[in-house]
Amino acid sequence: MNPVSTPFGRRTLLLGSLGGALAGTFGLSACSSGSGSGSDLQITLAGPNQWNSDGASFGKPWEELIARFHADEPGISIKTVVLPLKEFKQTLATQLSAGSAPELVFSQAAHEPHMIYPLTDALKKPNPYVEGNKEWLDLFDQRYFAPGLPNVVSTTSGDFEYIPFNLVAVGVYYNTEAFAKAGVTAPIATFADLLAACPKLIAAGYTPLAMDNSDLGVGWTVKTIANMMLDKYFDKINKYDAKGNEGQAEYLSPKGKSWARAILTGDISAHGTPEVAESLRLLKQLFDAGATKNWTGVASSSGSVVNLRDFQAGKAAMAWGVPFGYGALGDLQGKVSSMPFPTITASSSPLSTGAPARFGTSVGGTSYMIPSTLDGKHRDAAVKFLQWMSVPAKIQPWLDATGGIPAVKGARVPKGVAGMISGVWSEPMRMGGLPSGPAGTTELSLYDGYLLGTKPLDQELDHLQDMWTKSTRELVKKNGWDKEDWAKA
């Protein structure tokens, strides 16, 4: 998200050298906080700050959580190392490869299965912090964290490698006072209602939708719109299951085999599929009507709320965000609620089939794993912390303060973020949006010329088709699909 990473756009800036990566871990750019005395067994947790822009702390709610753990386990202290958002993946990947990673590492670091201590056996045993529990795994919401679900176990080893502390979702935060002042009713149900709300919010003194020059705002908007508009093609292009075998998948990814085949065969194309151009038209219509006026000149200040500065300051009425961005809203928290992106109906486009807006809720928020290189006592202490983080009563104050959506059963969803997991919106996208460009292409660069009016629609469609073809060729080569007849065209 970005969130540091989520289904909604992942950003990584590789460090220039091995030395830079190692220095960034416990030195120059990494600050830390901890609890306990020097006589404790100390373990270190290293990851990015998903909740605020502080380079020294994940925030007061996290510090209080660590203090509660230490009160329950006075012989174990936790040191938290805050890694830079743009560098954490490379830093942790380098450490895992070198065998020098700390006891707990953020799960999005690239690794081989042998570098991670498998948690499968531990999850089959009781969690000692929950009386009567027979299997630790039973504590989790099985809709999101269970064998057989995407991205839950290693596709290579089949083992559980990480424990989720919360779930990831996306939605639209809105300022309840701004809506009341403008006479706008929430949640906004349709795209037509969203456009109608924009002039009311402007008249009331607000920018309708906060936007900045990150990939997130543009990417999440076009992804949501295109998924609705292209829903009618789901059965037509659905030729392979999630593993790439002949059959059908429940949900399609633009980086999957079915989408790759559709692009190279022309079953879906920028010019030949009218819903593509219609998605762009609707995207621009919204940006023209409600986005921050100078959005391309607004630097991103958060990986969890788009244009956090304007929204937090009360200048904007709505902003895309993720649940753990709630903690960054400060005094605005009591004035904020959340909702799904509105559904596109026939009143906004004759090409709409009324397919509802979806985004999906999944693991991939705050999740940590244990390196395989640890000795017994440090590994056991790390497992204890992961078990403790799976107990609803232990983590509820942290979830409430940060807006975290619980991954375990029995914990409450904070009121301010409840709209992000409401109804069909919480179900995964069937089409997955639109393909991206080749490696190194930003989401913003795919659409900014068209949105700014410097690139007419026909040129934009040419640009997208070129990017899609190049990225699909990369996927074909990477996944070994080049022997397929459709891939030889």
XYZ file of C-alpha atoms in Angstrom:
489
model
C 0.000 0.000 0.000
C 1.940 1.446 -0.029
C 0.452 0.301 1.969
C 3.739 -0.598 1.113
C 2.485 -3.211 -1.061
C -0.911 -4.483 -1.826
C -2.837 -5.712 -4.702
C -3.012 -2.067 -5.697
C 0.612 -1.129 -6.811
C 3.971 -1.943 -5.403
C 6.890 0.467 -5.475
C 10.524 -0.366 -4.859
C 13.657 1.684 -5.405
C 16.678 -0.609 -5.492
C 19.727 0.479 -3.585
C 22.835 1.105 -5.605
C 25.116 -1.297 -3.765
C 25.308 -4.113 -1.304
C 27.001 -1.820 1.173
C 24.193 0.711 0.859
C 21.610 -1.964 1.506
C 23.332 -3.251 4.604
C 23.969 0.249 5.911
C 20.280 1.061 5.470
C 19.281 -1.781 7.767
C 20.591 -0.802 11.146
C 22.449 2.383 10.347
C 21.921 5.594 8.478
C 18.339 5.439 7.286
C 16.932 2.973 9.785
C 15.833 4.155 13.196
C 14.640 1.869 15.954
C 12.625 1.613 19.112
C 12.358 -1.150 21.648
C 11.291 -2.229 25.118
C 12.860 -4.161 27.921
C 16.113 -4.262 29.811
C 19.574 -5.347 28.765
C 19.076 -8.693 30.520
C 16.189 -9.669 28.243
C 16.496 -11.850 25.186
C 16.164 -9.220 22.460
C 14.727 -9.950 19.048
C 14.506 -7.454 16.203
C 11.581 -6.777 13.884
C 12.495 -4.909 10.687
C 10.103 -3.469 8.140
C 8.635 -0.339 6.544
C 6.483 2.217 8.310
C 2.972 1.768 6.910
C 1.238 4.086 9.363
C 3.016 7.430 9.315
C 6.028 9.255 7.887
C 8.151 8.879 11.038
C 11.549 7.363 10.361
C 11.989 6.341 13.994
C 8.744 4.675 15.036
C 5.680 2.862 13.735
C 3.763 5.144 16.070
C 2.478 5.245 19.633
C -0.089 2.436 19.137
C 2.727 0.093 18.045
C 4.947 1.119 20.960
C 2.083 0.426 23.350
C 1.510 -2.964 21.716
C 5.176 -3.875 22.156
C 4.982 -2.799 25.802
C 1.958 -5.083 26.354
C 3.844 -7.997 24.844
C 6.817 -7.339 27.119
C 4.482 -7.253 30.115
C 3.235 -10.721 29.159
C 6.734 -11.972 28.278
C 9.131 -10.022 30.514
C 12.104 -12.104 29.377
C 11.739 -11.028 25.732
C 12.187 -7.523 24.355
C 11.338 -6.366 20.840
C 13.486 -3.912 18.946
C 11.677 -2.316 16.020
C 13.817 -1.194 13.106
C 12.044 1.211 10.741
C 13.272 0.756 7.178
C 12.764 3.365 4.428
C 9.649 2.679 2.363
C 11.520 2.783 -0.936
C 14.388 0.583 0.211
C 13.065 -2.051 2.591
C 12.583 -4.794 0.007
C 16.137 -4.689 -1.251
C 17.563 -4.293 2.253
C 15.732 -7.328 3.622
C 16.267 -9.413 0.479
C 19.999 -8.770 0.718
C 20.053 -9.786 4.370
C 18.018 -12.929 3.805
C 20.351 -13.975 1.012
C 23.406 -13.276 3.165
C 21.986 -15.057 6.211
C 22.152 -11.894 8.335
C 18.462 -10.962 8.586
C 16.929 -10.112 11.978
C 14.448 -12.358 13.760
C 11.314 -10.945 12.133
C 11.227 -9.499 8.613
C 8.443 -7.961 6.539
C 7.029 -10.656 4.275
C 7.320 -8.792 0.956
C 11.089 -9.229 0.806
C 12.193 -11.423 -2.085
C 13.550 -14.777 -0.924
C 13.982 -18.462 -1.637
C 11.990 -20.933 0.509
C 15.124 -22.259 2.223
C 15.785 -18.778 3.646
C 12.554 -18.797 5.697
C 11.639 -20.863 8.746
C 8.408 -22.725 7.800
C 5.494 -22.121 10.166
C 3.296 -24.996 8.937
C 4.019 -27.325 11.876
C 3.669 -24.531 14.431
C 0.268 -23.567 12.993
C -0.942 -27.139 13.555
C -0.151 -26.884 17.279
C -2.005 -24.927 19.985
C -1.383 -21.238 20.444
C -0.274 -21.040 24.093
C -1.861 -17.605 24.551
C -5.396 -18.886 23.809
C -6.930 -21.266 26.308
C -8.509 -24.307 24.674
C -7.045 -23.645 21.252
C -6.103 -26.871 19.438
C -4.467 -25.421 16.317
C -3.019 -21.947 15.973
C -4.346 -21.774 12.389
C -7.923 -22.027 13.680
C -7.646 -18.512 15.107
C -7.457 -16.919 11.639
C -10.313 -15.918 9.374
C -10.324 -18.846 6.952
C -11.647 -16.663 4.132
C -8.264 -14.983 3.939
C -5.619 -17.166 5.613
C -5.941 -20.866 4.926
C -4.350 -23.501 2.646
C -5.441 -23.269 -0.979
C -5.926 -19.516 -1.042
C -3.755 -17.345 -3.340
C -0.493 -16.044 -1.849
C -1.018 -17.751 1.504
C 1.495 -20.593 1.251
C 4.723 -20.854 -0.736
C 4.076 -22.111 -4.259
C 7.458 -23.869 -4.106
C 7.465 -25.531 -0.701
C 3.761 -25.496 0.128
C 4.571 -24.114 3.587
C 3.157 -21.193 5.513
C 5.952 -18.631 5.673
C 4.422 -15.612 7.403
C 1.763 -14.527 9.874
C -0.567 -11.632 8.945
C -1.151 -8.985 11.603
C -3.957 -7.400 9.576
C -5.596 -7.573 6.154
C -5.241 -5.243 3.212
C -8.146 -3.511 1.504
C -8.695 -0.325 -0.473
C -11.502 2.180 -0.356
C -12.457 5.828 -0.368
C -12.121 7.824 2.848
C -14.582 10.712 3.108
C -14.849 13.689 5.428
C -18.283 13.447 7.051
C -18.359 17.171 7.863
C -17.583 18.076 4.255
C -20.354 15.811 3.005
C -22.839 17.280 5.477
C -21.886 20.858 4.564
C -22.254 20.109 0.833
C -25.472 18.121 1.228
C -23.929 14.931 -0.150
C -25.283 11.613 1.103
C -22.851 8.813 1.901
C -22.045 6.253 0.795
C -22.189 7.419 -2.800
C -23.734 4.535 -4.706
C -23.201 5.269 -8.396
C -20.628 6.943 -10.599
C -23.291 9.395 -11.762
C -23.921 10.368 -8.126
C -20.168 10.812 -7.633
C -19.928 13.248 -10.525
C -23.028 15.073 -9.288
C -21.441 15.444 -5.850
C -18.314 17.155 -7.180
C -19.778 20.610 -7.901
C -21.608 20.549 -4.545
C -18.358 19.846 -2.713
C -16.513 22.530 -4.672
C -19.246 25.051 -3.822
C -18.849 24.109 -0.163
C -15.133 24.913 -0.347
C -13.603 21.457 -0.808
C -11.598 19.663 -3.464
C -13.834 16.645 -4.148
C -11.135 13.982 -4.586
C -7.574 14.281 -3.302
C -4.984 13.232 -5.898
C -1.185 13.368 -6.144
C 1.544 12.235 -8.508
C 1.925 8.746 -7.077
C 0.806 5.664 -8.974
C -1.855 4.849 -6.408
C -4.632 7.348 -7.129
C -4.589 6.915 -10.902
C -3.891 3.195 -10.681
C -6.647 2.308 -8.239
C -9.195 4.449 -10.095
C -8.551 3.074 -13.569
C -8.287 -0.465 -12.214
C -11.677 -0.224 -10.533
C -13.390 1.401 -13.501
C -11.922 -1.000 -16.073
C -12.780 -4.046 -13.991
C -16.441 -3.025 -14.078
C -16.488 -2.094 -17.752
C -14.667 -5.236 -18.939
C -16.559 -7.687 -16.748
C -18.542 -8.912 -19.768
C -15.341 -10.431 -21.246
C -14.603 -12.645 -18.251
C -15.931 -15.886 -19.744
C -14.539 -15.123 -23.204
C -10.904 -14.794 -22.166
C -10.911 -17.160 -19.171
C -8.904 -20.053 -20.675
C -6.554 -21.067 -17.863
C -6.740 -21.735 -14.154
C -4.662 -19.887 -11.568
C -1.677 -22.212 -12.174
C -1.733 -21.700 -15.954
C -3.292 -25.040 -16.839
C -6.170 -25.299 -19.296
C -9.410 -24.579 -17.518
C -10.887 -21.558 -15.815
C -9.853 -19.337 -12.935
C -12.182 -17.803 -10.402
C -10.460 -14.457 -10.856
C -8.160 -13.180 -13.596
C -4.972 -11.214 -13.194
C -3.686 -8.917 -15.983
C -0.342 -10.659 -15.403
C -1.889 -14.095 -15.793
C -1.926 -16.457 -18.744
C -5.533 -15.818 -19.802
C -4.960 -12.072 -20.068
C -1.675 -12.635 -21.929
C -3.438 -14.789 -24.489
C -6.228 -12.221 -24.865
C -3.732 -9.438 -25.618
C -1.668 -11.375 -28.158
C -4.698 -12.850 -29.952
C -6.560 -9.538 -30.022
C -9.482 -10.844 -27.967
C -8.951 -7.648 -25.995
C -7.179 -4.662 -27.539
C -6.962 -0.966 -26.836
C -8.681 0.065 -30.090
C -10.800 -3.020 -30.771
C -12.455 -3.329 -27.369
C -14.750 -0.311 -26.947
C -14.888 -0.681 -23.169
C -11.198 0.220 -22.968
C -11.751 3.653 -24.483
C -14.899 4.040 -22.398
C -12.929 3.293 -19.224
C -10.494 6.047 -20.146
C -13.305 8.486 -20.886
C -14.870 7.855 -17.487
C -11.484 8.149 -15.783
C -10.838 11.548 -17.352
C -14.380 12.674 -16.626
C -13.790 12.090 -12.913
C -10.346 13.727 -12.887
C -11.683 16.766 -14.724
C -14.643 17.086 -12.370
C -13.111 16.429 -8.995
C -9.384 15.722 -8.716
C -6.924 18.091 -7.063
C -6.289 20.830 -9.647
C -2.520 20.498 -9.809
C -2.375 16.803 -8.888
C 0.706 16.012 -10.990
C 2.616 18.652 -9.028
C 1.615 17.265 -5.637
C 4.287 14.946 -4.266
C 3.035 11.874 -2.469
C 3.362 12.144 1.299
C 1.985 8.729 2.185
C 1.863 5.190 0.875
C -1.500 4.645 2.528
C -3.641 7.716 1.729
C -3.484 9.508 -1.618
C -2.551 13.187 -1.112
C -2.651 12.739 2.623
C -1.693 16.388 3.231
C -4.782 17.893 1.599
C -7.136 15.303 3.026
C -5.699 15.485 6.519
C -5.860 19.294 6.418
C -9.561 19.185 5.582
C -9.067 20.657 2.117
C -10.304 17.573 0.245
C -13.566 15.742 0.860
C -12.480 12.301 -0.353
C -9.257 10.350 -0.774
C -8.318 6.858 -1.837
C -6.660 4.968 0.999
C -6.035 1.708 2.796
C -7.132 0.807 6.339
C -3.783 1.314 8.028
C -3.712 4.851 6.661
C -6.388 5.695 9.231
C -3.773 6.183 11.917
C -2.124 8.939 9.857
C -5.268 11.093 9.812
C -4.650 12.581 13.251
C -7.394 14.926 14.459
C -9.448 14.141 11.362
C -10.081 10.551 12.517
C -13.343 11.349 14.275
C -14.654 13.091 11.160
C -13.812 10.336 8.679
C -15.622 7.309 7.391
C -15.074 5.087 4.350
C -16.965 3.646 1.413
C -16.448 1.575 -1.751
C -15.864 3.291 -5.061
C -19.278 3.833 -6.701
C -20.664 1.452 -9.326
C -20.881 2.515 -12.969
C -24.434 2.176 -14.268
C -26.125 2.715 -17.618
C -26.807 6.337 -16.657
C -23.038 6.978 -16.915
C -22.236 4.720 -19.856
C -24.325 2.815 -22.423
C -21.624 0.118 -22.332
C -22.152 -0.604 -18.646
C -23.667 -3.954 -17.698
C -24.134 -2.828 -14.106
C -21.320 -5.029 -12.838
C -20.673 -3.895 -9.259
C -17.491 -2.238 -8.140
C -15.036 -4.674 -6.551
C -11.548 -4.498 -5.139
C -11.065 -7.341 -2.692
C -9.781 -7.935 0.817
C -6.789 -10.193 1.332
C -3.660 -10.944 3.300
C -0.713 -8.816 2.302
C -1.025 -5.933 4.728
C 1.318 -6.179 7.703
C 2.822 -9.674 7.687
C 6.076 -10.969 9.135
C 8.216 -14.077 8.698
C 11.195 -15.675 10.454
C 14.548 -16.332 8.752
C 15.777 -19.939 8.790
C 19.213 -18.958 10.084
C 18.178 -18.294 13.710
C 19.211 -20.395 16.656
C 16.570 -22.070 18.796
C 15.981 -19.492 21.532
C 15.729 -16.531 19.166
C 13.483 -18.457 16.791
C 11.257 -19.581 19.665
C 10.961 -15.984 20.879
C 10.014 -14.814 17.377
C 7.357 -17.536 17.130
C 5.981 -16.445 20.500
C 5.560 -12.889 19.257
C 3.745 -14.085 16.122
C 1.473 -16.240 18.291
C 0.784 -13.307 20.605
C -0.061 -11.136 17.593
C -2.772 -13.651 16.674
C -4.814 -13.101 19.843
C -7.767 -10.713 19.279
C -7.801 -9.201 22.765
C -4.061 -8.507 22.620
C -4.107 -6.627 19.324
C -7.541 -4.943 19.378
C -6.261 -1.613 20.810
C -3.642 -1.477 18.049
C -6.226 -2.297 15.370
C -8.594 0.382 16.704
C -5.877 3.037 16.729
C -4.440 2.233 13.301
C -7.544 1.205 11.365
C -6.230 -2.311 10.907
C -8.668 -4.914 9.587
C -8.127 -8.060 11.648
C -6.852 -11.281 10.106
C -8.053 -13.263 13.138
C -11.572 -14.224 14.087
C -13.145 -12.451 17.037
C -11.497 -9.066 16.584
C -13.540 -5.988 15.610
C -13.201 -4.045 12.390
C -12.623 -0.357 13.311
C -15.669 1.737 12.408
C -13.772 4.246 10.277
C -12.575 1.623 7.787
C -15.586 -0.693 7.771
C -16.735 0.640 4.388
C -13.596 -0.737 2.767
C -14.746 -4.317 3.328
C -18.472 -3.872 2.755
C -20.518 -6.056 0.415
C -19.352 -7.013 -3.060
C -16.555 -4.420 -2.879
C -14.628 -6.776 -0.595
C -14.711 -9.538 -3.226
C -11.718 -9.864 -5.605
C -11.895 -8.281 -9.044
C -12.954 -10.732 -11.742
C -10.977 -9.072 -14.535
C -8.252 -7.456 -12.442
C -8.317 -4.098 -14.224
C -6.023 -3.432 -17.205
C -2.522 -4.685 -18.050
C 0.435 -2.561 -17.047
C 3.498 -1.649 -19.061
C 6.845 -3.452 -19.340
C 9.253 -3.613 -16.417
C 10.125 -0.160 -15.120
C 6.936 1.487 -16.393
C 4.999 3.442 -13.792
C 1.225 3.339 -13.647
C 1.141 7.119 -13.806
C 3.094 7.260 -17.064
C 0.466 5.107 -18.777
C -2.282 7.669 -18.306
C -0.985 11.097 -17.302
C -0.698 12.510 -20.834
C -4.305 11.656 -21.595
C -5.580 12.929 -18.246
C -3.692 16.199 -18.653
C -5.057 16.711 -22.160
C -1.674 16.578 -23.911
C -2.379 13.237 -25.567
C -5.626 12.699 -27.517
C -7.589 9.498 -27.021
C -6.400 7.767 -30.223
C -2.763 8.357 -29.279
C -3.452 7.172 -25.763
C -4.944 3.940 -27.081
C -1.912 3.447 -29.357
C 0.330 4.014 -26.349
C -1.544 1.506 -24.203
C -1.535 -1.162 -26.907
C 2.212 -0.785 -27.338
C 2.787 -1.025 -23.578
C 0.480 -4.033 -23.228
C 2.167 -5.919 -26.051
C 5.638 -5.293 -24.656
C 4.684 -6.277 -21.118
C 2.888 -9.392 -22.360
C 5.967 -10.471 -24.322
C 7.948 -10.120 -21.102
C 5.446 -12.306 -19.260
C 5.502 -14.933 -22.007
C 9.274 -15.175 -21.795
C 9.379 -15.117 -17.999
C 6.753 -17.836 -17.583
C 7.845 -20.071 -20.451
C 4.635 -19.653 -22.418
C 6.508 -19.117 -25.693
C 5.688 -22.633 -26.937
C 1.956 -21.883 -26.904
C 0.509 -21.301 -30.378
C -1.113 -18.024 -29.363
C 2.214 -16.743 -28.067
C 4.006 -17.277 -31.384
C 1.950 -14.692 -33.261
